[in-house]
Short mmCIF file of C-alpha atoms and ligand atoms in Angstrom, two decimals:
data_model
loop_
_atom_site.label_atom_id
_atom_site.label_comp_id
_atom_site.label_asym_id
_atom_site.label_seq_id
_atom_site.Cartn_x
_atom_site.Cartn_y
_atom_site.Cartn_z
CA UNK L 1 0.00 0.00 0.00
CA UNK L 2 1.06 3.51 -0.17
CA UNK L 3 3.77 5.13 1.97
CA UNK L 4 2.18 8.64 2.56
CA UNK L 5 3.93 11.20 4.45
CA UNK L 6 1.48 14.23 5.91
CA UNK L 7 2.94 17.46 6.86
CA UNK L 8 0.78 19.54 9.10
CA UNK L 9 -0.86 16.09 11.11
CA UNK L 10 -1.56 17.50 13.99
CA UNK L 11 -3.55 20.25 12.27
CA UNK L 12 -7.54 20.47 11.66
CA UNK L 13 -7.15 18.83 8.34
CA UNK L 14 -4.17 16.94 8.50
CA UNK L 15 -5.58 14.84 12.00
CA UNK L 16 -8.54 13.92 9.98
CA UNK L 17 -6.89 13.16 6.97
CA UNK L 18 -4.33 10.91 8.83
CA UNK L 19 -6.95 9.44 10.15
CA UNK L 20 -9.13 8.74 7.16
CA UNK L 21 -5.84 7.14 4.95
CA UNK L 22 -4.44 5.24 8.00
CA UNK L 23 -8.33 3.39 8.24
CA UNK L 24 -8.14 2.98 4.49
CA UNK L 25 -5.19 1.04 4.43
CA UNK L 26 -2.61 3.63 3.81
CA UNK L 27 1.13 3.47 5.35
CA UNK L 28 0.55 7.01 6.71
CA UNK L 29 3.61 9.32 8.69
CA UNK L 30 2.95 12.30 9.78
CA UNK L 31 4.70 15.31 10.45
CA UNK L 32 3.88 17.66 13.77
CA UNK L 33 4.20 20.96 14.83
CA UNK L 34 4.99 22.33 17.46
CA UNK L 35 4.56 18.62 19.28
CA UNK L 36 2.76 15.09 18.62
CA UNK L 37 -0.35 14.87 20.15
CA UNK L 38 -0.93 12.96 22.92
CA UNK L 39 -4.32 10.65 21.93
CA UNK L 40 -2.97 7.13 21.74
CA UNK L 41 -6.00 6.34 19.08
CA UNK L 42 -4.83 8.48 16.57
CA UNK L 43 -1.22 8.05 17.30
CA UNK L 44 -2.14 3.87 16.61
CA UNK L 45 -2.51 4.66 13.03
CA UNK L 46 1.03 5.66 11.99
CA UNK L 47 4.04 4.07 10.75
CA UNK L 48 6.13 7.43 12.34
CA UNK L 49 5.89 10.26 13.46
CA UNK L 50 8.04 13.10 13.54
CA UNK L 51 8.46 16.46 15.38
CA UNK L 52 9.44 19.27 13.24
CA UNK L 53 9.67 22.97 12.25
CA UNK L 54 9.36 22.82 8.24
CA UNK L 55 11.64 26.17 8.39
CA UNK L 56 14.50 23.27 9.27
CA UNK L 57 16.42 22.05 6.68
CA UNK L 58 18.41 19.56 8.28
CA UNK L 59 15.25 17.72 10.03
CA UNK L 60 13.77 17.30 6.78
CA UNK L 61 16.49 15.99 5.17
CA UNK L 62 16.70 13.10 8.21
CA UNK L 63 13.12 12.17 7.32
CA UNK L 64 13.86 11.96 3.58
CA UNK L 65 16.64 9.27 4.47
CA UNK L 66 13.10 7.30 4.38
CA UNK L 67 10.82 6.68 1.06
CA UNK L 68 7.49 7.45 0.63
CA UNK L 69 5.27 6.91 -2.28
CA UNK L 70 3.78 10.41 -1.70
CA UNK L 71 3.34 13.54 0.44
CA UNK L 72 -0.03 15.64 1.37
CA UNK L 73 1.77 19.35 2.03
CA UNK L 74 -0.71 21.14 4.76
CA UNK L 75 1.67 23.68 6.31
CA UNK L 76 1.05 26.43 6.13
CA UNK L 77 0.39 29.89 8.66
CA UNK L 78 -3.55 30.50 8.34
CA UNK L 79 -5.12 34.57 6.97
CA UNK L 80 -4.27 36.02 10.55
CA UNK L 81 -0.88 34.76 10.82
CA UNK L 82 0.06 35.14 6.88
CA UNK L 83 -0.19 38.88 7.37
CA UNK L 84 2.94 39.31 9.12
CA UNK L 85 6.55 39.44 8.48
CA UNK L 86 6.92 38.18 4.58
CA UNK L 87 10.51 37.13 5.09
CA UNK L 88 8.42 35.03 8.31
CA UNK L 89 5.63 33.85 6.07
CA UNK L 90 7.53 32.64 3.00
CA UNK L 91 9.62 30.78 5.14
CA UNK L 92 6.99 28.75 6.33
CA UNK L 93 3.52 28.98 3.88
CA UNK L 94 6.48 29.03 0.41
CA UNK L 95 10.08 27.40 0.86
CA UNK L 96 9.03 24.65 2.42
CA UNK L 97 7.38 23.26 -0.54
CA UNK L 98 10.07 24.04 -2.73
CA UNK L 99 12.60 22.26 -0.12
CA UNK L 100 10.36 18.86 0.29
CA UNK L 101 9.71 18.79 -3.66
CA UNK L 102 13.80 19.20 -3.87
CA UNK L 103 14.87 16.63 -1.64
CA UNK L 104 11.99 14.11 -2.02
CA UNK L 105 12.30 14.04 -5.98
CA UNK L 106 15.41 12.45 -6.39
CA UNK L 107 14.57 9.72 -3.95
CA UNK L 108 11.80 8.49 -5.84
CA UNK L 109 8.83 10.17 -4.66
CA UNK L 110 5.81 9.65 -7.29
CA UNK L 111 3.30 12.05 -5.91
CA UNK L 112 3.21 15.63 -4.28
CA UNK L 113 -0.03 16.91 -3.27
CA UNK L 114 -0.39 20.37 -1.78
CA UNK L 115 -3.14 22.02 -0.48
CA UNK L 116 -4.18 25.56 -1.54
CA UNK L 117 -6.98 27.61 -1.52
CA UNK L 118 -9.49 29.17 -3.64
CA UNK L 119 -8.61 32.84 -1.88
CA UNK L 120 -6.35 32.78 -4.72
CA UNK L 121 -8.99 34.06 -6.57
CA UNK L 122 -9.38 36.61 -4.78
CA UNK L 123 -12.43 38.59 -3.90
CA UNK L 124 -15.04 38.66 -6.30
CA UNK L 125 -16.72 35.67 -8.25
CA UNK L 126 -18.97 35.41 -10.24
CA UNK L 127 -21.32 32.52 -11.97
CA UNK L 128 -19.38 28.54 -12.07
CA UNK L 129 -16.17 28.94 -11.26
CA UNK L 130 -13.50 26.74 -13.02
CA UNK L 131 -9.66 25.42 -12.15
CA UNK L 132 -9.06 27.63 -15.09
CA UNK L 133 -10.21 31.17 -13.70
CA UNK L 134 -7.42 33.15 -13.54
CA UNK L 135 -5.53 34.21 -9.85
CA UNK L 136 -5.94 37.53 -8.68
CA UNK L 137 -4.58 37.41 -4.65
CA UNK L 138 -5.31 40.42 -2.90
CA UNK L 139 -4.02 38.88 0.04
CA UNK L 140 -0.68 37.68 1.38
CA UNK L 141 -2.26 34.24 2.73
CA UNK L 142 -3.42 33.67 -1.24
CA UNK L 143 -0.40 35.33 -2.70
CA UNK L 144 2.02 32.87 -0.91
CA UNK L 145 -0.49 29.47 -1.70
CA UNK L 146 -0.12 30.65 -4.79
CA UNK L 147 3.96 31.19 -5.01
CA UNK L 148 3.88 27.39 -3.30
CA UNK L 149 1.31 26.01 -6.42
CA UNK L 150 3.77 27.61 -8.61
CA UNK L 151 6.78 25.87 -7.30
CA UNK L 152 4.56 22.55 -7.76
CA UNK L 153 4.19 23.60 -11.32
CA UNK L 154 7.93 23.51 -11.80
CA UNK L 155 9.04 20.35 -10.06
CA UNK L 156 5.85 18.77 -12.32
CA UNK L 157 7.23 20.02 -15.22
CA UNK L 158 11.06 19.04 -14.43
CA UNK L 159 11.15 16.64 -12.12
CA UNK L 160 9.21 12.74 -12.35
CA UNK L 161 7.00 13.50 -9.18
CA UNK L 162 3.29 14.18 -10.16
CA UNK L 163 2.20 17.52 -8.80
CA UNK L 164 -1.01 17.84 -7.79
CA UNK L 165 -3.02 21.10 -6.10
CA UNK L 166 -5.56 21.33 -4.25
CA UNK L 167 -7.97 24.08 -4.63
CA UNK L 168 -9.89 23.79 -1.08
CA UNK L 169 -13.16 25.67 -0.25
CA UNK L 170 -14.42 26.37 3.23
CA UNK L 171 -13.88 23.16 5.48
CA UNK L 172 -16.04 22.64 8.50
CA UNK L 173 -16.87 19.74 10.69
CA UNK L 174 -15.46 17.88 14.27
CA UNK L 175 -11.98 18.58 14.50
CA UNK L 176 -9.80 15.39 16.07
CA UNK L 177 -8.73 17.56 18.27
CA UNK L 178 -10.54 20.29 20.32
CA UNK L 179 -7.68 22.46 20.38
CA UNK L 180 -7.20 22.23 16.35
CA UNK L 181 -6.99 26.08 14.95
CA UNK L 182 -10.69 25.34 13.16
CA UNK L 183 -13.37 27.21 15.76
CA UNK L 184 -12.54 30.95 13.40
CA UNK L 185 -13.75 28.88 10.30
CA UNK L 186 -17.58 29.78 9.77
CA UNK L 187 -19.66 26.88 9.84
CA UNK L 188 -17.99 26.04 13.19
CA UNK L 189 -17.81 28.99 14.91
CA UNK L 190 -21.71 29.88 14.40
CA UNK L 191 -22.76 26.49 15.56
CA UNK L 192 -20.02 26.89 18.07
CA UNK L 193 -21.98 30.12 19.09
CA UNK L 194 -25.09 28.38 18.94
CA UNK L 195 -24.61 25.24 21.07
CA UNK L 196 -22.73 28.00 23.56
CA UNK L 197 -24.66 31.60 23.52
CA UNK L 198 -27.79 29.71 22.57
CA UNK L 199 -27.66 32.49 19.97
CA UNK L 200 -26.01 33.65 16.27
CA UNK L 201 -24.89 37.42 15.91
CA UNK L 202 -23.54 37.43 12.39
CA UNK L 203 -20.73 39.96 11.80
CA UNK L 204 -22.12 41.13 8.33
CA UNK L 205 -25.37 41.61 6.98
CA UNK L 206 -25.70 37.70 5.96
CA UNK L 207 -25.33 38.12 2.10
CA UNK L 208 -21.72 36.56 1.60
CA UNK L 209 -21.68 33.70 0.07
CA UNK L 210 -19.17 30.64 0.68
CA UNK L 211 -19.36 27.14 -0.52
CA UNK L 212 -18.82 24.81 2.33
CA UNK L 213 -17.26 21.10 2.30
CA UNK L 214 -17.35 18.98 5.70
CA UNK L 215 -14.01 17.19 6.33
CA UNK L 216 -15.12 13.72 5.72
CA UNK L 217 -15.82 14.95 2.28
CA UNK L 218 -12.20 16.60 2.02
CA UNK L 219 -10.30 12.97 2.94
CA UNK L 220 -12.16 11.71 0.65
CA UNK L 221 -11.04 14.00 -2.22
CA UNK L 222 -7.18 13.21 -1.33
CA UNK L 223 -7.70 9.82 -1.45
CA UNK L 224 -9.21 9.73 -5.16
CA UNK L 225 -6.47 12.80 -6.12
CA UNK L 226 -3.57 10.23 -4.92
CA UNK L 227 -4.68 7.74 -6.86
CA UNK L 228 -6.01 9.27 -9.88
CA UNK L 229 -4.48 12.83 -9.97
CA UNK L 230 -2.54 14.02 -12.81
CA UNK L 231 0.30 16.04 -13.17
CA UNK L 232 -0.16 19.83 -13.14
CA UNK L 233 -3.31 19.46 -12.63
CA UNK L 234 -5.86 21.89 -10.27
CA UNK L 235 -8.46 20.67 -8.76
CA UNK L 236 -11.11 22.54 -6.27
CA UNK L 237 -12.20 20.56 -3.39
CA UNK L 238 -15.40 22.23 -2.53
CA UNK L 239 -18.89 20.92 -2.48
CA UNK L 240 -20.14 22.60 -5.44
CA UNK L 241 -23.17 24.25 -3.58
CA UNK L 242 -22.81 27.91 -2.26
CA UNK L 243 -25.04 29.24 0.29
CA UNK L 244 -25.11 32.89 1.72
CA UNK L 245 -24.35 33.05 5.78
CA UNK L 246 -27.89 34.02 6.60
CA UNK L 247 -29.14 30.72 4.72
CA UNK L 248 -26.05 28.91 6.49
CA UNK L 249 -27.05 30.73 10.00
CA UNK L 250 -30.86 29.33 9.62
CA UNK L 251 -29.93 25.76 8.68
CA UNK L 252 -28.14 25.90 12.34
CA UNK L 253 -30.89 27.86 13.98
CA UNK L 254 -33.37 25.83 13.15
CA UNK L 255 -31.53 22.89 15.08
CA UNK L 256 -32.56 24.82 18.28
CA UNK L 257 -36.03 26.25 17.95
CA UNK L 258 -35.95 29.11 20.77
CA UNK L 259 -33.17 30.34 19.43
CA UNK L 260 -32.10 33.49 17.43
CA UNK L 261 -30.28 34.76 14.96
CA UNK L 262 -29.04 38.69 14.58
CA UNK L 263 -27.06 40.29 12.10
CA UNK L 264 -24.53 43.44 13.08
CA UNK L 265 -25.67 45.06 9.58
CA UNK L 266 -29.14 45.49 8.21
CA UNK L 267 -29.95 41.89 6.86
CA UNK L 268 -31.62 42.00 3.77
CA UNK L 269 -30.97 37.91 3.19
CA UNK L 270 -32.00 36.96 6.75
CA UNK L 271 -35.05 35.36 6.16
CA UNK L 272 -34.69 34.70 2.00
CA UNK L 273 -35.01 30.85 1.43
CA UNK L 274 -32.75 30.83 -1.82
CA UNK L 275 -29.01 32.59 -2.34
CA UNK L 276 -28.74 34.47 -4.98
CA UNK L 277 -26.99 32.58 -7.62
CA UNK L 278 -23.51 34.01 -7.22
CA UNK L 279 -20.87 31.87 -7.90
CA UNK L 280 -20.18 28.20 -7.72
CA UNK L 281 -16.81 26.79 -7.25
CA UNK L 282 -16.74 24.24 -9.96
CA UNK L 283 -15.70 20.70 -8.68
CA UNK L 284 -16.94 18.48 -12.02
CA UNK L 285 -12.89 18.23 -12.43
CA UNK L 286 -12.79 16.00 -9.16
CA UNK L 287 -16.14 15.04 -9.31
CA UNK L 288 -15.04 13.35 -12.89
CA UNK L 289 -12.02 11.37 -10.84
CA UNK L 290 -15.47 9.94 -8.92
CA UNK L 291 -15.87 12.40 -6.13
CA UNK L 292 -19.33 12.83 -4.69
CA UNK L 293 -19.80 14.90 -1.59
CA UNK L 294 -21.51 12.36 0.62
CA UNK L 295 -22.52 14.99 3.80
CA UNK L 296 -25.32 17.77 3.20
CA UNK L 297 -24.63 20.87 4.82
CA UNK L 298 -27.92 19.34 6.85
CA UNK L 299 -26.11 16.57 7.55
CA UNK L 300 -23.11 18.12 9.03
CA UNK L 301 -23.98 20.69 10.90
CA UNK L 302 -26.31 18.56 13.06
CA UNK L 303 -22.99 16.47 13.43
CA UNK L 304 -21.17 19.08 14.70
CA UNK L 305 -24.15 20.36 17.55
CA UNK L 306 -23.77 16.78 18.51
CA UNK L 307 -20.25 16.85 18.93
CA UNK L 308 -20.52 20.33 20.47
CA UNK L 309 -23.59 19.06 22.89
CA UNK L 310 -21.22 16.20 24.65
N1 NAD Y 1 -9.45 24.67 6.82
C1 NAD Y 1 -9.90 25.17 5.67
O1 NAD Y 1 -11.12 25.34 5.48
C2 NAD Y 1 -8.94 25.51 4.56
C3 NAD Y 1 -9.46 26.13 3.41
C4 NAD Y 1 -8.57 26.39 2.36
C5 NAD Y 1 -7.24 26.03 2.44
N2 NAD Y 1 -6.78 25.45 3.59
C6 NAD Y 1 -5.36 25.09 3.65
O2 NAD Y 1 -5.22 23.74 4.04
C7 NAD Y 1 -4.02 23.58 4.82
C8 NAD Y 1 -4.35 22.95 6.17
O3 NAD Y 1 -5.26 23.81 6.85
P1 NAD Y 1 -5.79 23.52 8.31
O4 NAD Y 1 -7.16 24.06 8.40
O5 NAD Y 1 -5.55 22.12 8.71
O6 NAD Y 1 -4.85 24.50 9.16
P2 NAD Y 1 -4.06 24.27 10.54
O7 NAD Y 1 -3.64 25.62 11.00
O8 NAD Y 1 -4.87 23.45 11.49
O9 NAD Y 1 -2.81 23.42 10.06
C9 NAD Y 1 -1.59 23.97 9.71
C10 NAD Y 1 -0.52 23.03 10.14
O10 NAD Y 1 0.74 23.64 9.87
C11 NAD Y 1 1.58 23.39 10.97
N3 NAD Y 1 2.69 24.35 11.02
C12 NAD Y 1 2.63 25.69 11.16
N4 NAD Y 1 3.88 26.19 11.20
C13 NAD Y 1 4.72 25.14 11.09
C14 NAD Y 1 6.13 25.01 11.07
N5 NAD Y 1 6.95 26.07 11.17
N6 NAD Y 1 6.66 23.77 10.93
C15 NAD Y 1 5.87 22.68 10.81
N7 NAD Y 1 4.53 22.75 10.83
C16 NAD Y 1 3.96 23.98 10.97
C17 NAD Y 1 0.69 23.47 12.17
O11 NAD Y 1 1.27 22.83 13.31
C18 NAD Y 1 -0.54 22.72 11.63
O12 NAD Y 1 -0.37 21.33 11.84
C19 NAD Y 1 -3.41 24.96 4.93
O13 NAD Y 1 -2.49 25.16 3.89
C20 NAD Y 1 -4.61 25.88 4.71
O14 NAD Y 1 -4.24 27.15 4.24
C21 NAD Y 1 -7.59 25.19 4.65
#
């Protein structure tokens, strides 16, 4: 089976991701920062794991003494932290990915996936979205997913690794662990607020829109793109469905009848059934590999009070 290595797996997506490959079958080693997690469960499902700071060379080089088949790139500094020092943020969210791809390569690594974002398109979207829209960051957390997709670009172009991105959407859902950096992302913080406050107080008017993908979903993409992923290829991981916050902030209000929902802004979407049609971020790519979303937004937010409830 496949020797996969996963940098960032003690993070909200890399845990689950571990997690989902390990129970599939794959030979799965992770790589943690700042420390390995204590839960013996998890831990169970490894062939290694390793403590390190991708900003150090000479640690990565020890773990590429070892082969692996292929490696699922998470690292990276989230919007908050991006916004600092850029000599500070390329070293982590940028040269990483450029040192992995160079020392991995020669040793006979087949795949490279790494994990982006569709902030690269910055701002404002409009109708179905494609892997072919072109990048326009306006921020430095896109602009530097972006410098690491290019570097991908290169090694698949010069080197015999497949390079594969990752397009990702909005991912929501349990985290493995509760201290995982994932209670800022939207779906989770408002049901966070509502299982908590008994209440939602939206900070906009409710009209955004976002396309939202529960982390079940998102293993499941990285297992089809290592198997069937092509080189220099994009793909968005996303569910395909957009929904405005107000319609997201009913869906989880509705899980607790007394409770309320109130917007910091006039909200002109609050009690709309429908979004308008916006955008969609195109996944037919992926979905063409065989991806199907499996959880409804439904589905998964009632998951999450659950989770949130014990
Ligand atoms: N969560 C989402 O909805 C979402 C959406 C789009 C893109 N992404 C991207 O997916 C990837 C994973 O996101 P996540 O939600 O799991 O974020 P996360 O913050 O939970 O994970 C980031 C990981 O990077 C590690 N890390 C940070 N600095 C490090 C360093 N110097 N050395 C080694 N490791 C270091 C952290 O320990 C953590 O494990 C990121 O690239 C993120 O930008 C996430």
């Amino acid at each position: 089976m496949m020797k996969v290595l996963v940098t960032g797996a003690n993070g909200y997506i890399g845990a689950q991701i571990c997690r989902y490959l390990s129970q599939q079958g794959y030979r799965v080693s992770g790589l943690c920062y700042p420390r390995i997690p204590d839960d013996e469960c998890w831990r169970r499902g490894f062939d290694d794991l390793f403590v390190c700071d991708v900003r150090d060379a000479d640690a990565l080089k020890r773990i590429a003494e070892r082969p692996f088949d292929a490696i699922v790139h998470l690292v990276s500094l989230d919007h908050h932290q991006s916004s600092g020092d850029p000599a500070l943020v390329a070293s982590i969210n940028v040269t990483p990915t450029w040192t992995l791809l160079d020392m991995f390569a020669p040793r006979g690594l087949k795949k490279f996936l790494y994990f982006s974002t569709i902030h690269v398109y910055g701002v404002t979207l409009h109708g179905a979205v494609t892997e072919t829209h072109l990048p326009r960051c306006v921020t430095p957390y896109a602009l530097t997913h972006y410098m690491s997709e290019t570097v991908c670009r290169y090694f698949g172009d010069r080197s015999d690794v497949t390079c594969l991105v990752a397009r990702l959407s909005n991912s929501y859902g349990p985290p493995v662990f509760p201290d995982n950096n994932c209670w800022w992302l939207v779906v989770n913080d408002l049901c966070r607020s509502m299982a908590v406050d008994g209440t939602i107080t939206l900070k906009s008017d409710g009209s955004p829109l976002r396309d939202f993908i529960h982390g079940y979903d998102v293993c499941r993409a990285v297992q089809i793109l290592l198997e069937k992923g092509e080189n220099n290829q994009v793909y968005h991981v996303s569910s395909g469905i957009t929904y405005s916050i107000a319609e997201l902030a009913e869906k989880i209000r509705v899980t607790a009848p007394q409770s309320k929902v109130t917007a910091a802004q006039t909200p002109p979407a609050l009690a709309s059934a429908a979004a308008p049609a916006g955008y969609t971020i195109d996944n037919s790519k992926l979905r063409a590999l065989g991806f199907m979303p499996e959880y409804t937004l439904e589905r998964g937010i009632a998951e999450l009070m659950e989770y949130l409830a014990n």
